[in-house]
PDB file of C-alpha atoms in Angstrom:
ATOM      1  CA  ILE A  21       3.555 -12.996  19.210  1.00 88.00           C
ATOM      2  CA  GLU A  22       2.868 -16.697  19.617  1.00 88.00           C
ATOM      3  CA  ALA A  23      -0.858 -16.098  19.218  1.00 88.00           C
ATOM      4  CA  GLU A  24      -0.246 -14.124  16.005  1.00 80.00           C
ATOM      5  CA  VAL A  25       2.002 -16.886  14.626  1.00 81.00           C
ATOM      6  CA  GLN A  26      -0.722 -19.448  15.266  1.00 83.00           C
ATOM      7  CA  ARG A  27      -3.329 -17.211  13.636  1.00 79.00           C
ATOM      8  CA  ARG A  28      -1.222 -16.836  10.521  1.00 76.00           C
ATOM      9  CA  LYS A  29      -0.587 -20.570  10.339  1.00 78.00           C
ATOM     10  CA  GLN A  30      -4.352 -21.105  10.140  1.00 81.00           C
ATOM     11  CA  LEU A  31      -4.933 -18.582   7.330  1.00 79.00           C
ATOM     12  CA  ILE A  32      -4.055 -20.976   4.507  1.00 81.00           C
ATOM     13  CA  HIS A  33      -6.274 -23.768   5.868  1.00 86.00           C
ATOM     14  CA  GLN A  34      -9.189 -21.378   6.379  1.00 88.00           C
ATOM     15  CA  SER A  35      -8.756 -20.085   2.829  1.00 88.00           C
ATOM     16  CA  VAL A  36      -8.853 -23.619   1.414  1.00 90.00           C
ATOM     17  CA  GLU A  37     -12.092 -24.278   3.312  1.00 94.00           C
ATOM     18  CA  ARG A  38     -13.708 -21.083   1.998  1.00 93.00           C
ATOM     19  CA  LYS A  39     -12.637 -21.860  -1.567  1.00 94.00           C
ATOM     20  CA  ALA A  40     -14.279 -25.308  -1.381  1.00 96.00           C
ATOM     21  CA  ILE A  41     -17.565 -23.822  -0.160  1.00 97.00           C
ATOM     22  CA  ILE A  42     -17.524 -21.088  -2.836  1.00 96.00           C
ATOM     23  CA  SER A  43     -16.751 -23.590  -5.590  1.00 95.00           C
ATOM     24  CA  LYS A  44     -19.684 -25.749  -4.535  1.00 96.00           C
ATOM     25  CA  CYS A  45     -22.299 -23.128  -3.682  1.00 97.00           C
ATOM     26  CA  TYR A  46     -21.625 -19.815  -5.411  1.00 96.00           C
ATOM     27  CA  LYS A  47     -23.584 -19.012  -8.588  1.00 96.00           C
ATOM     28  CA  ARG A  48     -21.452 -16.940 -10.944  1.00 97.00           C
ATOM     29  CA  LYS A  49     -23.084 -13.960 -12.628  1.00 97.00           C
ATOM     30  CA  HIS A  50     -20.464 -13.527 -15.385  1.00 97.00           C
ATOM     31  CA  PRO A  51     -18.772 -16.920 -15.797  1.00 97.00           C
ATOM     32  CA  GLU A  52     -16.928 -15.683 -18.878  1.00 97.00           C
ATOM     33  CA  VAL A  53     -14.649 -13.363 -16.838  1.00 97.00           C
ATOM     34  CA  TYR A  54     -13.088 -16.330 -15.040  1.00 98.00           C
ATOM     35  CA  ILE A  55     -11.167 -17.490 -18.128  1.00 98.00           C
ATOM     36  CA  LEU A  56      -8.687 -15.073 -19.672  1.00 98.00           C
ATOM     37  CA  GLN A  57      -9.399 -14.069 -23.267  1.00 97.00           C
ATOM     38  CA  GLU A  58      -7.407 -11.653 -25.391  1.00 97.00           C
ATOM     39  CA  SER A  59     -10.584  -9.659 -25.909  1.00 97.00           C
ATOM     40  CA  PHE A  60     -10.326  -8.651 -22.218  1.00 98.00           C
ATOM     41  CA  LEU A  61      -7.000  -6.918 -22.877  1.00 98.00           C
ATOM     42  CA  ALA A  62      -6.549  -3.415 -24.249  1.00 97.00           C
ATOM     43  CA  PRO A  63      -5.197  -3.308 -27.834  1.00 98.00           C
ATOM     44  CA  ASP A  64      -2.314  -1.066 -26.692  1.00 97.00           C
ATOM     45  CA  PHE A  65      -1.420  -3.598 -23.993  1.00 98.00           C
ATOM     46  CA  LEU A  66      -1.292  -6.389 -26.575  1.00 98.00           C
ATOM     47  CA  GLU A  67       0.987  -4.213 -28.704  1.00 98.00           C
ATOM     48  CA  ILE A  68       3.328  -3.787 -25.730  1.00 98.00           C
ATOM     49  CA  VAL A  69       3.416  -7.552 -25.188  1.00 98.00           C
ATOM     50  CA  ARG A  70       4.129  -8.159 -28.882  1.00 98.00           C
ATOM     51  CA  TYR A  71       7.086  -5.790 -28.670  1.00 98.00           C
ATOM     52  CA  CYS A  72       8.423  -7.418 -25.484  1.00 98.00           C
ATOM     53  CA  THR A  73       8.290 -10.878 -27.062  1.00 97.00           C
ATOM     54  CA  SER A  74      10.055  -9.784 -30.257  1.00 96.00           C
ATOM     55  CA  PRO A  75      13.687 -10.903 -30.702  1.00 94.00           C
ATOM     56  CA  ASP A  76      15.143  -7.387 -30.585  1.00 94.00           C
ATOM     57  CA  ALA A  77      13.145  -6.079 -27.596  1.00 96.00           C
ATOM     58  CA  HIS A  78      15.057  -3.955 -25.099  1.00 96.00           C
ATOM     59  CA  LEU A  79      14.295  -1.660 -22.161  1.00 96.00           C
ATOM     60  CA  HIS A  80      14.634   1.674 -23.957  1.00 95.00           C
ATOM     61  CA  GLY A  81      12.360   0.462 -26.733  1.00 96.00           C
ATOM     62  CA  LEU A  82       9.738  -0.628 -24.202  1.00 97.00           C
ATOM     63  CA  LEU A  83       9.826   2.755 -22.471  1.00 96.00           C
ATOM     64  CA  ARG A  84       8.481   4.331 -25.664  1.00 96.00           C
ATOM     65  CA  TYR A  85       5.227   2.418 -25.135  1.00 96.00           C
ATOM     66  CA  ILE A  86       4.614   3.084 -21.440  1.00 97.00           C
ATOM     67  CA  GLU A  87       4.577   6.062 -19.068  1.00 95.00           C
ATOM     68  CA  SER A  88       7.452   6.347 -16.588  1.00 95.00           C
ATOM     69  CA  PHE A  89       7.426   8.271 -13.296  1.00 88.00           C
ATOM     70  CA  SER A  90      10.560   9.865 -11.811  1.00 77.00           C
ATOM     71  CA  ASP A  91      13.476   7.561 -11.062  1.00 83.00           C
ATOM     72  CA  LYS A  92      11.485   5.191  -8.875  1.00 87.00           C
ATOM     73  CA  ARG A  93      10.878   2.667 -11.670  1.00 93.00           C
ATOM     74  CA  ILE A  94       7.111   3.112 -11.556  1.00 94.00           C
ATOM     75  CA  TYR A  95       5.325   2.646 -14.879  1.00 96.00           C
ATOM     76  CA  ARG A  96       1.761   3.120 -16.113  1.00 96.00           C
ATOM     77  CA  LEU A  97       0.361   1.098 -18.984  1.00 97.00           C
ATOM     78  CA  PRO A  98      -3.051   0.117 -20.368  1.00 97.00           C
ATOM     79  CA  VAL A  99      -4.149  -3.371 -19.302  1.00 97.00           C
ATOM     80  CA  PHE A 100      -7.862  -4.162 -19.731  1.00 97.00           C
ATOM     81  CA  THR A 101     -10.760  -2.938 -21.817  1.00 97.00           C
ATOM     82  CA  GLU A 102     -13.417  -0.887 -20.047  1.00 95.00           C
ATOM     83  CA  GLU A 103     -15.997  -3.546 -20.955  1.00 96.00           C
ATOM     84  CA  PHE A 104     -14.059  -6.229 -19.102  1.00 97.00           C
ATOM     85  CA  CYS A 105     -13.570  -3.981 -16.071  1.00 95.00           C
ATOM     86  CA  GLN A 106     -17.308  -3.346 -15.853  1.00 94.00           C
ATOM     87  CA  ALA A 107     -18.183  -7.050 -16.082  1.00 96.00           C
ATOM     88  CA  PHE A 108     -15.421  -7.956 -13.629  1.00 96.00           C
ATOM     89  CA  VAL A 109     -16.571  -5.443 -11.008  1.00 93.00           C
ATOM     90  CA  ASP A 110     -20.185  -6.554 -11.505  1.00 95.00           C
ATOM     91  CA  GLU A 111     -19.112 -10.139 -10.781  1.00 96.00           C
ATOM     92  CA  LEU A 112     -17.202  -9.034  -7.671  1.00 93.00           C
ATOM     93  CA  GLU A 113     -20.191  -7.058  -6.402  1.00 91.00           C
ATOM     94  CA  ASN A 114     -22.408 -10.077  -6.967  1.00 95.00           C
ATOM     95  CA  PHE A 115     -20.048 -12.180  -4.871  1.00 94.00           C
ATOM     96  CA  GLU A 116     -19.786  -9.496  -2.189  1.00 90.00           C
ATOM     97  CA  GLN A 117     -23.578  -9.390  -1.861  1.00 91.00           C
ATOM     98  CA  SER A 118     -23.838 -13.171  -1.587  1.00 94.00           C
ATOM     99  CA  ASP A 119     -23.806 -15.121   1.663  1.00 94.00           C
ATOM    100  CA  MET A 120     -20.569 -16.889   0.757  1.00 94.00           C
ATOM    101  CA  PRO A 121     -17.674 -16.871   3.284  1.00 91.00           C
ATOM    102  CA  LYS A 122     -15.112 -14.170   2.555  1.00 86.00           C
ATOM    103  CA  GLY A 123     -11.512 -13.639   3.589  1.00 83.00           C
ATOM    104  CA  ARG A 124      -9.746 -10.291   3.949  1.00 79.00           C
ATOM    105  CA  PRO A 125      -7.447  -9.467   1.029  1.00 72.00           C
ATOM    106  CA  ASN A 126      -4.552  -8.744   3.424  1.00 59.00           C
ATOM    107  CA  THR A 127      -3.850  -7.367   6.891  1.00 58.00           C
ATOM    108  CA  MET A 128      -4.489  -3.742   5.824  1.00 55.00           C
ATOM    109  CA  ASN A 129      -7.572  -3.913   3.574  1.00 51.00           C
ATOM    110  CA  ASN A 130     -10.936  -4.791   5.128  1.00 53.00           C
ATOM    111  CA  TYR A 131     -13.007  -4.861   1.931  1.00 56.00           C
ATOM    112  CA  GLY A 132     -12.277  -6.875  -1.180  1.00 74.00           C
ATOM    113  CA  VAL A 133     -11.924 -10.377  -2.573  1.00 87.00           C
ATOM    114  CA  LEU A 134      -9.167 -12.989  -2.620  1.00 90.00           C
ATOM    115  CA  LEU A 135      -9.282 -14.134  -6.238  1.00 95.00           C
ATOM    116  CA  ASN A 136      -7.895 -17.611  -5.607  1.00 93.00           C
ATOM    117  CA  GLU A 137     -10.876 -18.294  -3.311  1.00 93.00           C
ATOM    118  CA  LEU A 138     -13.220 -17.178  -6.070  1.00 94.00           C
ATOM    119  CA  GLY A 139     -11.590 -19.655  -8.480  1.00 95.00           C
ATOM    120  CA  MET A 140      -9.849 -17.127 -10.730  1.00 96.00           C
ATOM    121  CA  ASP A 141      -6.196 -17.999 -10.093  1.00 93.00           C
ATOM    122  CA  GLU A 142      -5.586 -20.854 -12.511  1.00 93.00           C
ATOM    123  CA  THR A 143      -7.667 -19.644 -15.451  1.00 96.00           C
ATOM    124  CA  LEU A 144      -7.381 -15.842 -15.255  1.00 97.00           C
ATOM    125  CA  ILE A 145      -4.431 -14.583 -13.205  1.00 97.00           C
ATOM    126  CA  THR A 146      -1.831 -17.278 -13.912  1.00 97.00           C
ATOM    127  CA  PRO A 147      -2.064 -17.003 -17.731  1.00 98.00           C
ATOM    128  CA  LEU A 148      -2.076 -13.198 -17.420  1.00 98.00           C
ATOM    129  CA  ARG A 149       1.143 -13.333 -15.394  1.00 98.00           C
ATOM    130  CA  GLU A 150       2.891 -15.997 -17.467  1.00 97.00           C
ATOM    131  CA  ASN A 151       1.932 -15.032 -21.003  1.00 97.00           C
ATOM    132  CA  TYR A 152       1.480 -11.272 -20.869  1.00 98.00           C
ATOM    133  CA  LEU A 153       3.031  -9.644 -17.788  1.00 98.00           C
ATOM    134  CA  ARG A 154       6.268 -11.612 -17.508  1.00 97.00           C
ATOM    135  CA  PRO A 155       7.660 -10.510 -20.903  1.00 97.00           C
ATOM    136  CA  ILE A 156       7.168  -6.912 -19.719  1.00 98.00           C
ATOM    137  CA  THR A 157       8.631  -7.373 -16.234  1.00 98.00           C
ATOM    138  CA  ALA A 158      11.608  -9.247 -17.695  1.00 97.00           C
ATOM    139  CA  LEU A 159      12.706  -6.001 -19.346  1.00 97.00           C
ATOM    140  CA  LEU A 160      11.679  -3.616 -16.563  1.00 97.00           C
ATOM    141  CA  TYR A 161      12.898  -5.522 -13.505  1.00 97.00           C
ATOM    142  CA  PRO A 162      15.625  -8.053 -14.442  1.00 96.00           C
ATOM    143  CA  ASP A 163      17.310  -7.494 -11.060  1.00 95.00           C
ATOM    144  CA  LEU A 164      14.121  -8.499  -9.215  1.00 95.00           C
ATOM    145  CA  GLY A 165      13.535 -11.738 -11.102  1.00 95.00           C
ATOM    146  CA  GLY A 166      11.244 -10.114 -13.640  1.00 96.00           C
ATOM    147  CA  ALA A 167      11.898 -12.954 -16.082  1.00 96.00           C
ATOM    148  CA  SER A 168      11.212 -15.632 -13.462  1.00 95.00           C
ATOM    149  CA  LEU A 169       8.067 -14.465 -11.680  1.00 96.00           C
ATOM    150  CA  ASP A 170       6.698 -17.934 -10.955  1.00 94.00           C
ATOM    151  CA  SER A 171       3.873 -17.295  -8.474  1.00 94.00           C
ATOM    152  CA  HIS A 172       1.556 -14.580  -7.231  1.00 95.00           C
ATOM    153  CA  LYS A 173      -1.081 -13.477  -4.786  1.00 93.00           C
ATOM    154  CA  ALA A 174      -4.011 -11.708  -6.463  1.00 94.00           C
ATOM    155  CA  PHE A 175      -6.820  -9.840  -4.784  1.00 93.00           C
ATOM    156  CA  VAL A 176      -9.216  -6.955  -5.334  1.00 91.00           C
ATOM    157  CA  VAL A 177      -9.577  -4.121  -2.831  1.00 87.00           C
ATOM    158  CA  LYS A 178     -12.509  -1.767  -2.502  1.00 81.00           C
ATOM    159  CA  TYR A 179     -12.518   1.825  -1.270  1.00 65.00           C
ATOM    160  CA  SER A 180     -15.700   3.754  -0.491  1.00 58.00           C
ATOM    161  CA  LEU A 181     -16.862   6.535   1.826  1.00 49.00           C
ATOM    162  CA  HIS A 182     -18.407   4.224   4.410  1.00 57.00           C
ATOM    163  CA  GLU A 183     -15.717   1.535   4.331  1.00 50.00           C
ATOM    164  CA  ASP A 184     -11.960   1.803   3.663  1.00 47.00           C
ATOM    165  CA  LEU A 185     -11.095   5.309   2.490  1.00 41.00           C
ATOM    166  CA  ASP A 186      -7.346   5.009   2.111  1.00 42.00           C
ATOM    167  CA  LEU A 187      -4.288   2.850   2.743  1.00 53.00           C
ATOM    168  CA  SER A 188      -1.353   3.901   4.894  1.00 57.00           C
ATOM    169  CA  SER A 189       2.311   3.570   3.935  1.00 75.00           C
ATOM    170  CA  HIS A 190       3.555   0.031   3.420  1.00 81.00           C
ATOM    171  CA  TYR A 191       5.502  -2.183   1.064  1.00 86.00           C
ATOM    172  CA  ASP A 192       4.340  -5.414  -0.512  1.00 89.00           C
ATOM    173  CA  ASN A 193       5.311  -9.039  -0.021  1.00 91.00           C
ATOM    174  CA  ALA A 194       6.237  -9.178  -3.692  1.00 94.00           C
ATOM    175  CA  GLU A 195       9.106  -8.633  -6.076  1.00 96.00           C
ATOM    176  CA  VAL A 196       6.877  -6.763  -8.561  1.00 97.00           C
ATOM    177  CA  THR A 197       3.341  -5.428  -8.044  1.00 96.00           C
ATOM    178  CA  LEU A 198       0.661  -4.644 -10.626  1.00 97.00           C
ATOM    179  CA  ASN A 199      -2.146  -2.325  -9.463  1.00 94.00           C
ATOM    180  CA  VAL A 200      -5.022  -1.880 -11.948  1.00 95.00           C
ATOM    181  CA  SER A 201      -7.861   0.589 -11.442  1.00 91.00           C
ATOM    182  CA  LEU A 202     -11.073  -1.258 -12.345  1.00 91.00           C
ATOM    183  CA  GLY A 203     -13.477   1.604 -11.569  1.00 75.00           C
ATOM    184  CA  LYS A 204     -16.041   2.720 -10.596  1.00 69.00           C
ATOM    185  CA  ASP A 205     -16.615   6.493 -10.428  1.00 64.00           C
ATOM    186  CA  PHE A 206     -14.528   8.202  -7.743  1.00 58.00           C
ATOM    187  CA  THR A 207     -12.608  11.405  -7.014  1.00 57.00           C
ATOM    188  CA  GLU A 208      -9.220  11.910  -5.372  1.00 60.00           C
ATOM    189  CA  GLY A 209      -7.539   8.819  -3.897  1.00 68.00           C
ATOM    190  CA  ASN A 210      -4.180   9.150  -5.674  1.00 80.00           C
ATOM    191  CA  LEU A 211      -1.402   6.691  -4.948  1.00 82.00           C
ATOM    192  CA  TYR A 212       1.797   8.000  -3.411  1.00 83.00           C
ATOM    193  CA  PHE A 213       5.267   6.468  -3.582  1.00 86.00           C
ATOM    194  CA  GLY A 214       8.297   7.070  -1.395  1.00 81.00           C
ATOM    195  CA  ASP A 215      11.608   5.271  -0.932  1.00 77.00           C
ATOM    196  CA  PHE A 216      12.548   1.699  -1.639  1.00 75.00           C
ATOM    197  CA  SER A 217      12.183  -0.288   1.598  1.00 66.00           C
ATOM    198  CA  GLN A 218      15.885  -1.124   1.849  1.00 64.00           C
ATOM    199  CA  ASP A 219      17.068   2.420   1.020  1.00 65.00           C
ATOM    200  CA  PRO A 220      15.255   4.743   3.449  1.00 63.00           C
ATOM    201  CA  THR A 221      16.246   8.379   3.762  1.00 66.00           C
ATOM    202  CA  PRO A 222      15.729  10.659   6.796  1.00 61.00           C
ATOM    203  CA  VAL A 223      13.279  12.820   4.850  1.00 63.00           C
ATOM    204  CA  PRO A 224      11.637  10.636   2.186  1.00 68.00           C
ATOM    205  CA  LYS A 225      10.475  12.246  -1.032  1.00 78.00           C
ATOM    206  CA  TYR A 226       6.992  11.220  -2.155  1.00 82.00           C
ATOM    207  CA  ILE A 227       5.376  11.511  -5.534  1.00 87.00           C
ATOM    208  CA  GLU A 228       1.641  11.267  -6.256  1.00 87.00           C
ATOM    209  CA  ILE A 229       0.261   9.323  -9.205  1.00 87.00           C
ATOM    210  CA  GLU A 230      -3.338   9.464 -10.356  1.00 84.00           C
ATOM    211  CA  HIS A 231      -5.326   6.318 -11.001  1.00 80.00           C
ATOM    212  CA  VAL A 232      -6.614   5.946 -14.572  1.00 85.00           C
ATOM    213  CA  GLY A 233      -9.483   3.553 -15.257  1.00 82.00           C
ATOM    214  CA  ALA A 234      -8.549   0.210 -16.884  1.00 88.00           C
ATOM    215  CA  GLN A 235      -4.848   1.116 -16.639  1.00 93.00           C
ATOM    216  CA  GLY A 236      -2.274  -0.378 -14.327  1.00 95.00           C
ATOM    217  CA  LEU A 237       0.772   0.733 -12.385  1.00 95.00           C
ATOM    218  CA  LEU A 238       3.794  -1.548 -12.241  1.00 97.00           C
ATOM    219  CA  HIS A 239       6.207  -0.981  -9.385  1.00 94.00           C
ATOM    220  CA  ARG A 240       8.751  -2.777  -7.246  1.00 93.00           C
ATOM    221  CA  GLY A 241       7.066  -4.552  -4.350  1.00 92.00           C
ATOM    222  CA  GLY A 242       9.573  -3.037  -1.942  1.00 89.00           C
ATOM    223  CA  GLN A 243       8.628   0.505  -2.941  1.00 88.00           C
ATOM    224  CA  ILE A 244       7.015   2.199   0.050  1.00 86.00           C
ATOM    225  CA  HIS A 245       3.589   3.437  -1.044  1.00 84.00           C
ATOM    226  CA  GLY A 246       0.013   4.103   0.019  1.00 85.00           C
ATOM    227  CA  ALA A 247      -3.346   5.418  -1.155  1.00 80.00           C
ATOM    228  CA  LEU A 248      -4.723   8.842  -0.257  1.00 78.00           C
ATOM    229  CA  PRO A 249      -8.395   9.063   0.794  1.00 74.00           C
ATOM    230  CA  ILE A 250     -11.051   9.085  -1.891  1.00 69.00           C
ATOM    231  CA  ALA A 251     -13.374  12.114  -1.683  1.00 68.00           C
ATOM    232  CA  SER A 252     -16.435  10.575  -3.312  1.00 63.00           C
ATOM    233  CA  GLY A 253     -17.666   7.464  -5.092  1.00 69.00           C
ATOM    234  CA  GLU A 254     -16.241   3.982  -5.008  1.00 78.00           C
ATOM    235  CA  ARG A 255     -13.015   2.485  -6.334  1.00 78.00           C
ATOM    236  CA  TRP A 256     -12.050  -1.125  -7.036  1.00 88.00           C
ATOM    237  CA  ASN A 257      -8.435  -2.095  -7.651  1.00 89.00           C
ATOM    238  CA  LEU A 258      -6.943  -5.356  -8.848  1.00 95.00           C
ATOM    239  CA  ILE A 259      -3.642  -6.043  -7.074  1.00 94.00           C
ATOM    240  CA  ILE A 260      -1.269  -8.780  -8.218  1.00 97.00           C
ATOM    241  CA  TRP A 261       1.762  -9.438  -6.028  1.00 95.00           C
ATOM    242  CA  MET A 262       4.168 -11.248  -8.360  1.00 97.00           C
ATOM    243  CA  ARG A 263       6.967 -13.287  -6.829  1.00 95.00           C
ATOM    244  CA  SER A 264      10.206 -14.890  -7.961  1.00 95.00           C
ATOM    245  CA  SER A 265      11.337 -17.866  -5.902  1.00 92.00           C
ATOM    246  CA  ALA A 266      14.841 -17.463  -7.351  1.00 91.00           C
ATOM    247  CA  ILE A 267      15.049 -14.061  -5.628  1.00 92.00           C
ATOM    248  CA  ARG A 268      13.188 -14.599  -2.380  1.00 92.00           C
ATOM    249  CA  ASN A 269      14.732 -17.997  -1.665  1.00 89.00           C
ATOM    250  CA  GLN A 270      17.960 -16.068  -1.127  1.00 89.00           C
ATOM    251  CA  LEU A 271      16.510 -13.296   1.040  1.00 86.00           C
ATOM    252  CA  CYS A 272      13.043 -12.884   2.521  1.00 86.00           C
ATOM    253  CA  PRO A 273      11.699  -9.484   1.320  1.00 85.00           C
ATOM    254  CA  MET A 274       9.866  -8.911   4.595  1.00 81.00           C
ATOM    255  CA  CYS A 275      12.543  -9.654   7.231  1.00 83.00           C
ATOM    256  CA  ASN A 276      15.689  -9.433   5.060  1.00 83.00           C
ATOM    257  CA  LYS A 277      16.987 -12.774   6.315  1.00 87.00           C
ATOM    258  CA  LYS A 278      17.723 -16.090   4.662  1.00 87.00           C
ATOM    259  CA  PRO A 279      14.363 -17.918   4.757  1.00 85.00           C
ATOM    260  CA  GLU A 280      13.893 -21.128   6.711  1.00 83.00           C
ATOM    261  CA  LEU A 281      11.309 -23.046   4.710  1.00 80.00           C
ATOM    262  CA  VAL A 282       8.451 -25.221   5.880  1.00 77.00           C
ATOM    263  CA  GLU A 283       5.797 -27.103   3.926  1.00 79.00           C
ATOM    264  CA  ALA A 284       2.779 -25.144   2.757  1.00 75.00           C
ATOM    265  CA  GLU A 285      -0.176 -25.429   0.421  1.00 75.00           C
ATOM    266  CA  GLY A 286      -0.544 -23.561  -2.864  1.00 76.00           C
ATOM    267  CA  PHE A 287       2.097 -21.036  -3.886  1.00 82.00           C
ATOM    268  CA  GLY A 288       3.516 -20.905  -0.354  1.00 77.00           C
ATOM    269  CA  ASP A 289       4.058 -17.142  -0.512  1.00 84.00           C
ATOM    270  CA  GLY A 290       6.432 -17.613  -3.426  1.00 85.00           C
ATOM    271  CA  PHE A 291       9.142 -19.586  -1.635  1.00 85.00           C
ATOM    272  CA  THR A 292      10.048 -22.971  -3.125  1.00 79.00           C
ATOM    273  CA  GLU A 293      12.472 -25.726  -2.290  1.00 65.00           C
ATOM    274  CA  THR A 294      13.292 -28.845  -4.303  1.00 53.00           C
ATOM    275  CA  LEU A 295      14.068 -31.800  -2.071  1.00 41.00           C
ATOM    276  CA  GLU A 296      15.121 -35.314  -3.003  1.00 37.00           C
ATOM    277  CA  ASP A 297      11.614 -36.575  -2.293  1.00 37.00           C
ATOM    278  CA  ASP A 298      10.008 -33.750  -4.329  1.00 41.00           C
ATOM    279  CA  ALA A 299       8.399 -32.101  -1.350  1.00 42.00           C
ATOM    280  CA  PRO A 300       5.575 -29.617  -2.050  1.00 42.00           C
ATOM    281  CA  GLU A 301       6.185 -25.892  -2.300  1.00 47.00           C
ATOM    282  CA  THR A 302       7.236 -24.266   0.939  1.00 46.00           C
ATOM    283  CA  VAL A 303       6.854 -20.995   2.716  1.00 46.00           C
ATOM    284  CA  ASN A 304       8.638 -18.784   5.210  1.00 46.00           C
ATOM    285  CA  LEU A 305       6.195 -18.209   8.053  1.00 43.00           C
ATOM    286  CA  CYS A 306       7.731 -14.858   8.931  1.00 45.00           C
ATOM    287  CA  SER A 307       6.296 -13.347   5.767  1.00 43.00           C
ATOM    288  CA  LEU A 308       2.822 -14.820   5.572  1.00 41.00           C
ATOM    289  CA  TRP A 309       0.192 -12.252   4.507  1.00 40.00           C
TER     290      TRP A 309
END
């Protein structure tokens, strides 16, 4: 356990080192995809955002625009244009084929990209979360801090026949998760969803949901879920773990205890603490990665 704690403490520092090398040495193939533009976003998605930012927006009105699954509060909605998805995946493949240092997206996925290391956090993911996703999550998940999602962890995972085929059951270190299918061509590989992590049942009931290209699934981070094996082709998914410090400062979503905070770099896994000397953002080590 002590060895694992020490390993996790080093993850942030190693990530900072990789990001510095990538920023200095990596030659971007599609530099335009690093800065969010409305042209990247599907017209139907922009219509949803316009509704959510209107003065009379409410949950039942929003549900007319998006697809809802069972009673598990899982929703499908268009997010990007197919043109953006193609350019985005092409950029990720270019990076993957380079000799740049690469970190694992998380402890379960072996293939993919941490987008903050690639330099996409500040100019692509943060404005997407703040200006477009948060008005939607404010209506869908008010009890999970949907209106106050103030940080994130964003990464892309890759599934293919000779690499990762699937993903076993788990729940996310997030209040709300967005999972967007970026492509490419693949068969099978549906997502499945079970119970909420804090409400397990002896015999959980699972539902399967098909991935649709350029569309995303919004779900509670604590929803137990996984990915069934793909049968052919290759699939890339953008995952954004969105976090609300107002929620997780009260209870760590991973250990269900009051967090004890320590200093950390960056978003600090979404935990924050304001001290008299304006200390930097902090993190609960029990829930790193």
